[in-house]
Structures are given as C-alpha cells and as structure tokens.
GROMACS .gro file of C-alpha atoms in nm:
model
  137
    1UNK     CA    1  -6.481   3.106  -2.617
    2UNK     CA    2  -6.141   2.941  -2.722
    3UNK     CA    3  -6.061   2.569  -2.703
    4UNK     CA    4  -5.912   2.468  -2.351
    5UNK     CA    5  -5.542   2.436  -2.392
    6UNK     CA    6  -5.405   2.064  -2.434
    7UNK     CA    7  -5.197   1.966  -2.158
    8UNK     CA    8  -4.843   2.021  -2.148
    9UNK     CA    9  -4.587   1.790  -2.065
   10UNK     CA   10  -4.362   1.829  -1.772
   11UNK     CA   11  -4.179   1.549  -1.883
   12UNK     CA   12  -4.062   1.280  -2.204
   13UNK     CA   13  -3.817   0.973  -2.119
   14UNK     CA   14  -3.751   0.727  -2.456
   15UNK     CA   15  -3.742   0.367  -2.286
   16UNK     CA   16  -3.567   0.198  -2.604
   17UNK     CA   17  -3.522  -0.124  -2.366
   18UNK     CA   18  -3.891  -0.149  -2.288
   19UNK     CA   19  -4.033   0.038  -2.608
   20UNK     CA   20  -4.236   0.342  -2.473
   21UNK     CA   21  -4.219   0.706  -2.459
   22UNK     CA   22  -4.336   0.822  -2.128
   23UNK     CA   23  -4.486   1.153  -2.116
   24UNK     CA   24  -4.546   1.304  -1.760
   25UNK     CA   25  -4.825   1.593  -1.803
   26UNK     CA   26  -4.861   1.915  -1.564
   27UNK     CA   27  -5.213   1.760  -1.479
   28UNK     CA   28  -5.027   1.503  -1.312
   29UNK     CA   29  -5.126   1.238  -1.582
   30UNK     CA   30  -4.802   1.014  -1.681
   31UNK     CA   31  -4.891   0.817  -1.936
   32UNK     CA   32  -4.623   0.504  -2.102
   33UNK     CA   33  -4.714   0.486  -2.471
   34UNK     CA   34  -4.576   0.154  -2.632
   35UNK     CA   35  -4.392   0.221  -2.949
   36UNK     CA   36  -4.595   0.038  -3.139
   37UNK     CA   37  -4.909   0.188  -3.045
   38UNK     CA   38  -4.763   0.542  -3.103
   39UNK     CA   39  -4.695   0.406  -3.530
   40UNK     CA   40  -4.989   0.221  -3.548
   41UNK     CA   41  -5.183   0.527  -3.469
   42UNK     CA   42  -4.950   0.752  -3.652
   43UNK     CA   43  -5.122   1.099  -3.697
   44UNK     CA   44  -4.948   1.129  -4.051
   45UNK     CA   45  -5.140   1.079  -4.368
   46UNK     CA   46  -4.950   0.773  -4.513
   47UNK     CA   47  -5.156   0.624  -4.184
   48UNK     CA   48  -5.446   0.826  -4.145
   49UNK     CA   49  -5.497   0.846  -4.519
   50UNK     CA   50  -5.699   1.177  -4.596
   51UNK     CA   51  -6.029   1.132  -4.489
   52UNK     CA   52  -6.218   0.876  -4.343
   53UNK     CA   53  -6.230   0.545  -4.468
   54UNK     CA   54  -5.859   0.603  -4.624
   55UNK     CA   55  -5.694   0.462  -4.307
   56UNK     CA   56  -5.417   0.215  -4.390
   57UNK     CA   57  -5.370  -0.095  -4.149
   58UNK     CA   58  -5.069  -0.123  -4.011
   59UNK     CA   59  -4.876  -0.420  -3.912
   60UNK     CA   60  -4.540  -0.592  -3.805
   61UNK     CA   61  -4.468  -0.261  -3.606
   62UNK     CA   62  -4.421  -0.503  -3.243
   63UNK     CA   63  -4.069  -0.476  -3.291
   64UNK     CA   64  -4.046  -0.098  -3.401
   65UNK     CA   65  -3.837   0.171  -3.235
   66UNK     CA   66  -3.800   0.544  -3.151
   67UNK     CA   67  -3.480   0.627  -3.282
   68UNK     CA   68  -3.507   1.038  -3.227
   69UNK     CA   69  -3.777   1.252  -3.121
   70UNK     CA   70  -3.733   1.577  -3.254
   71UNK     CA   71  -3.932   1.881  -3.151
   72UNK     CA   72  -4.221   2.040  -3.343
   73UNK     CA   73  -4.308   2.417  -3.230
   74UNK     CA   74  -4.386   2.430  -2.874
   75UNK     CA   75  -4.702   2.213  -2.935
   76UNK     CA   76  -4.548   1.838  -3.030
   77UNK     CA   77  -4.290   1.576  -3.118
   78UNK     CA   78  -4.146   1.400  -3.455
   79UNK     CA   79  -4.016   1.090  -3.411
   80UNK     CA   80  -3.815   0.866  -3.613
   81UNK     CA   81  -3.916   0.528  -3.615
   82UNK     CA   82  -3.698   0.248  -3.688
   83UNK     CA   83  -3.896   0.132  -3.990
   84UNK     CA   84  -3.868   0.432  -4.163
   85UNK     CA   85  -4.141   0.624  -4.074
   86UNK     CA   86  -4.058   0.970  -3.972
   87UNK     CA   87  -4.376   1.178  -4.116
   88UNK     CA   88  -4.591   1.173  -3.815
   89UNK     CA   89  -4.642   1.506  -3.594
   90UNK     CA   90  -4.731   1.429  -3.239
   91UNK     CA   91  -4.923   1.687  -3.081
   92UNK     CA   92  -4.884   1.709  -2.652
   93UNK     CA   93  -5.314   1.678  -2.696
   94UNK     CA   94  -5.255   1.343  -2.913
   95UNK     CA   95  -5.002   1.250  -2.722
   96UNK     CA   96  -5.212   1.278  -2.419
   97UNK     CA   97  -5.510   1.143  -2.582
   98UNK     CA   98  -5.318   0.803  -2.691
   99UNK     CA   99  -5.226   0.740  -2.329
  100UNK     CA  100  -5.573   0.813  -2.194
  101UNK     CA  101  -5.742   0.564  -2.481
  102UNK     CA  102  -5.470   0.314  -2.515
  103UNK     CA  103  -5.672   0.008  -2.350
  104UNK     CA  104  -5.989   0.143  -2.655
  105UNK     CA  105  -5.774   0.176  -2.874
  106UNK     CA  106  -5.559  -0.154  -2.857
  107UNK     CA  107  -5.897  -0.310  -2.842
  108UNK     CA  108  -6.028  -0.069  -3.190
  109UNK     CA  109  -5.688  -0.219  -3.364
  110UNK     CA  110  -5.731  -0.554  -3.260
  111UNK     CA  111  -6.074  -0.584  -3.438
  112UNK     CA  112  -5.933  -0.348  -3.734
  113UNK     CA  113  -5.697  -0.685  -3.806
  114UNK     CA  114  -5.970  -0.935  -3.710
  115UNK     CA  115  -6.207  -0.761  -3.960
  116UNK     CA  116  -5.918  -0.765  -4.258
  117UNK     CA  117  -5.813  -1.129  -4.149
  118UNK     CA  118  -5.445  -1.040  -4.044
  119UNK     CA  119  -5.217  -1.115  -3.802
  120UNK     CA  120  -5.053  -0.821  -3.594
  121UNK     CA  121  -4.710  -0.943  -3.633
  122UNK     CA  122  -4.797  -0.942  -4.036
  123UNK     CA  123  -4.554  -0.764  -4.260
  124UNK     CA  124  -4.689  -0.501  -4.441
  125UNK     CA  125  -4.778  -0.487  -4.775
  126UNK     CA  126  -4.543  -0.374  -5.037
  127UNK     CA  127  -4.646  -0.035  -5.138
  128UNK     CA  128  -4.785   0.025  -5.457
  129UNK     CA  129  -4.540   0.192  -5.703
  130UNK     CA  130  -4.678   0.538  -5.807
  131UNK     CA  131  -4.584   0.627  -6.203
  132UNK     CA  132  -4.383   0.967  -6.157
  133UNK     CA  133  -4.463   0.994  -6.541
  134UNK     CA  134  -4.110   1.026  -6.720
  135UNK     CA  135  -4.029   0.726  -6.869
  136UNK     CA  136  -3.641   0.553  -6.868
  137UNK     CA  137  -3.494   0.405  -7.105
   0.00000   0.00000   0.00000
C-alpha cells in the first residue's frame, strides 16, 4: 500500500507586511505560517543538522523575511530568507504539517531556548570557520 498523498495547495500568498506565507490546501485547511517559524524549523541541514541530536538553535529570526519563494518539482517551495538562508526545501506535507503543529511547536522552541538559557530575539552565534585546507600566504 503506498503512502497517502500530502495535500496539495490550492493556494500561497507572501504577507511581507505581516510576515507569513499562507498556504490554502484542497482539504480546505488554510494555514498562516509566521516567517519566523517557517526558518526556525527550516527542513535544511544547516538547521536540522544530520541526525538527531545535531539540531542547531536558532535565534534572532523575529524580524526575518521571505524575499522569493521559488518552486521545487511539483512537491514544494524554496524560499529566500532575508538573513541569508536559502537552503531549505519546503515540502506541501511540511508545509502543511508546520501549520497544523504551529501552537506544539512554538511551545517545543520555546523550551529548546529555555533549556540552552537564550533569549529568542538572541543573535546567533558566529559560525565556526571550517579549514578548507590550502593555506595563504
């Protein structure tokens, strides 16, 4: 028996003004995902790290914005957040799955901060500099 097939959206609106992406679905579900949310839980590895326990925290992303939303396939969005970050593929399923759980996971990010003893509106760490292994002179 195959999966069941994730739902698909009818409809995506960018509100820059109010930071969300609303995503109407053919289920009828319309769902307003905050910005913020959407790079906090950013599906790419720099976020998700590659396994569990390799998650970075992100922070200082209140502010952030969608500058373009490109398309991926027939199956998700990349968009281009004003911070830089622009590795993230956003399937319709995650997309639909981070409207459904925003109030959890708001709440699962909230004590992800508490536990590390940081502020939301933090910046974010500088990232460490990785050796490319040719050394300048």
């Amino acid at each position: 028996m195959s999966p069941p097939r994730a739902p698909q959206p009818t409809s995506i609106t960018v509100h820059q003004a109010s930071r969300v992406l609303e995503v109407g679905f053919e289920d009828g579900a319309r769902f307003r995902i905050p910005f913020e949310l959407m790079r906090v839980y950013s599906p790419s590895a720099e976020v998700q790290g590659h396994g569990p326990g390799q998650e970075t925290l992100q922070t200082g992303k209140r502010g952030v914005l969608v500058e373009a939303l490109e398309p991926v396939g027939h199956y998700g969005v990349r968009p281009t957040f004003s911070d830089g970050h622009d590795s993230g593929i956003y399937t319709w399923d995650y997309l639909y799955r981070l409207g459904a759980d925003e109030a959890a996971l708001w709440t699962r990010h909230e004590e992800q901060l508490a536990a590390a003893g940081v502020d939301r509106d933090a910046p974010m760490p500088p990232k460490p500099a990785r050796s490319c292994g040719s050394h300048h002179s």
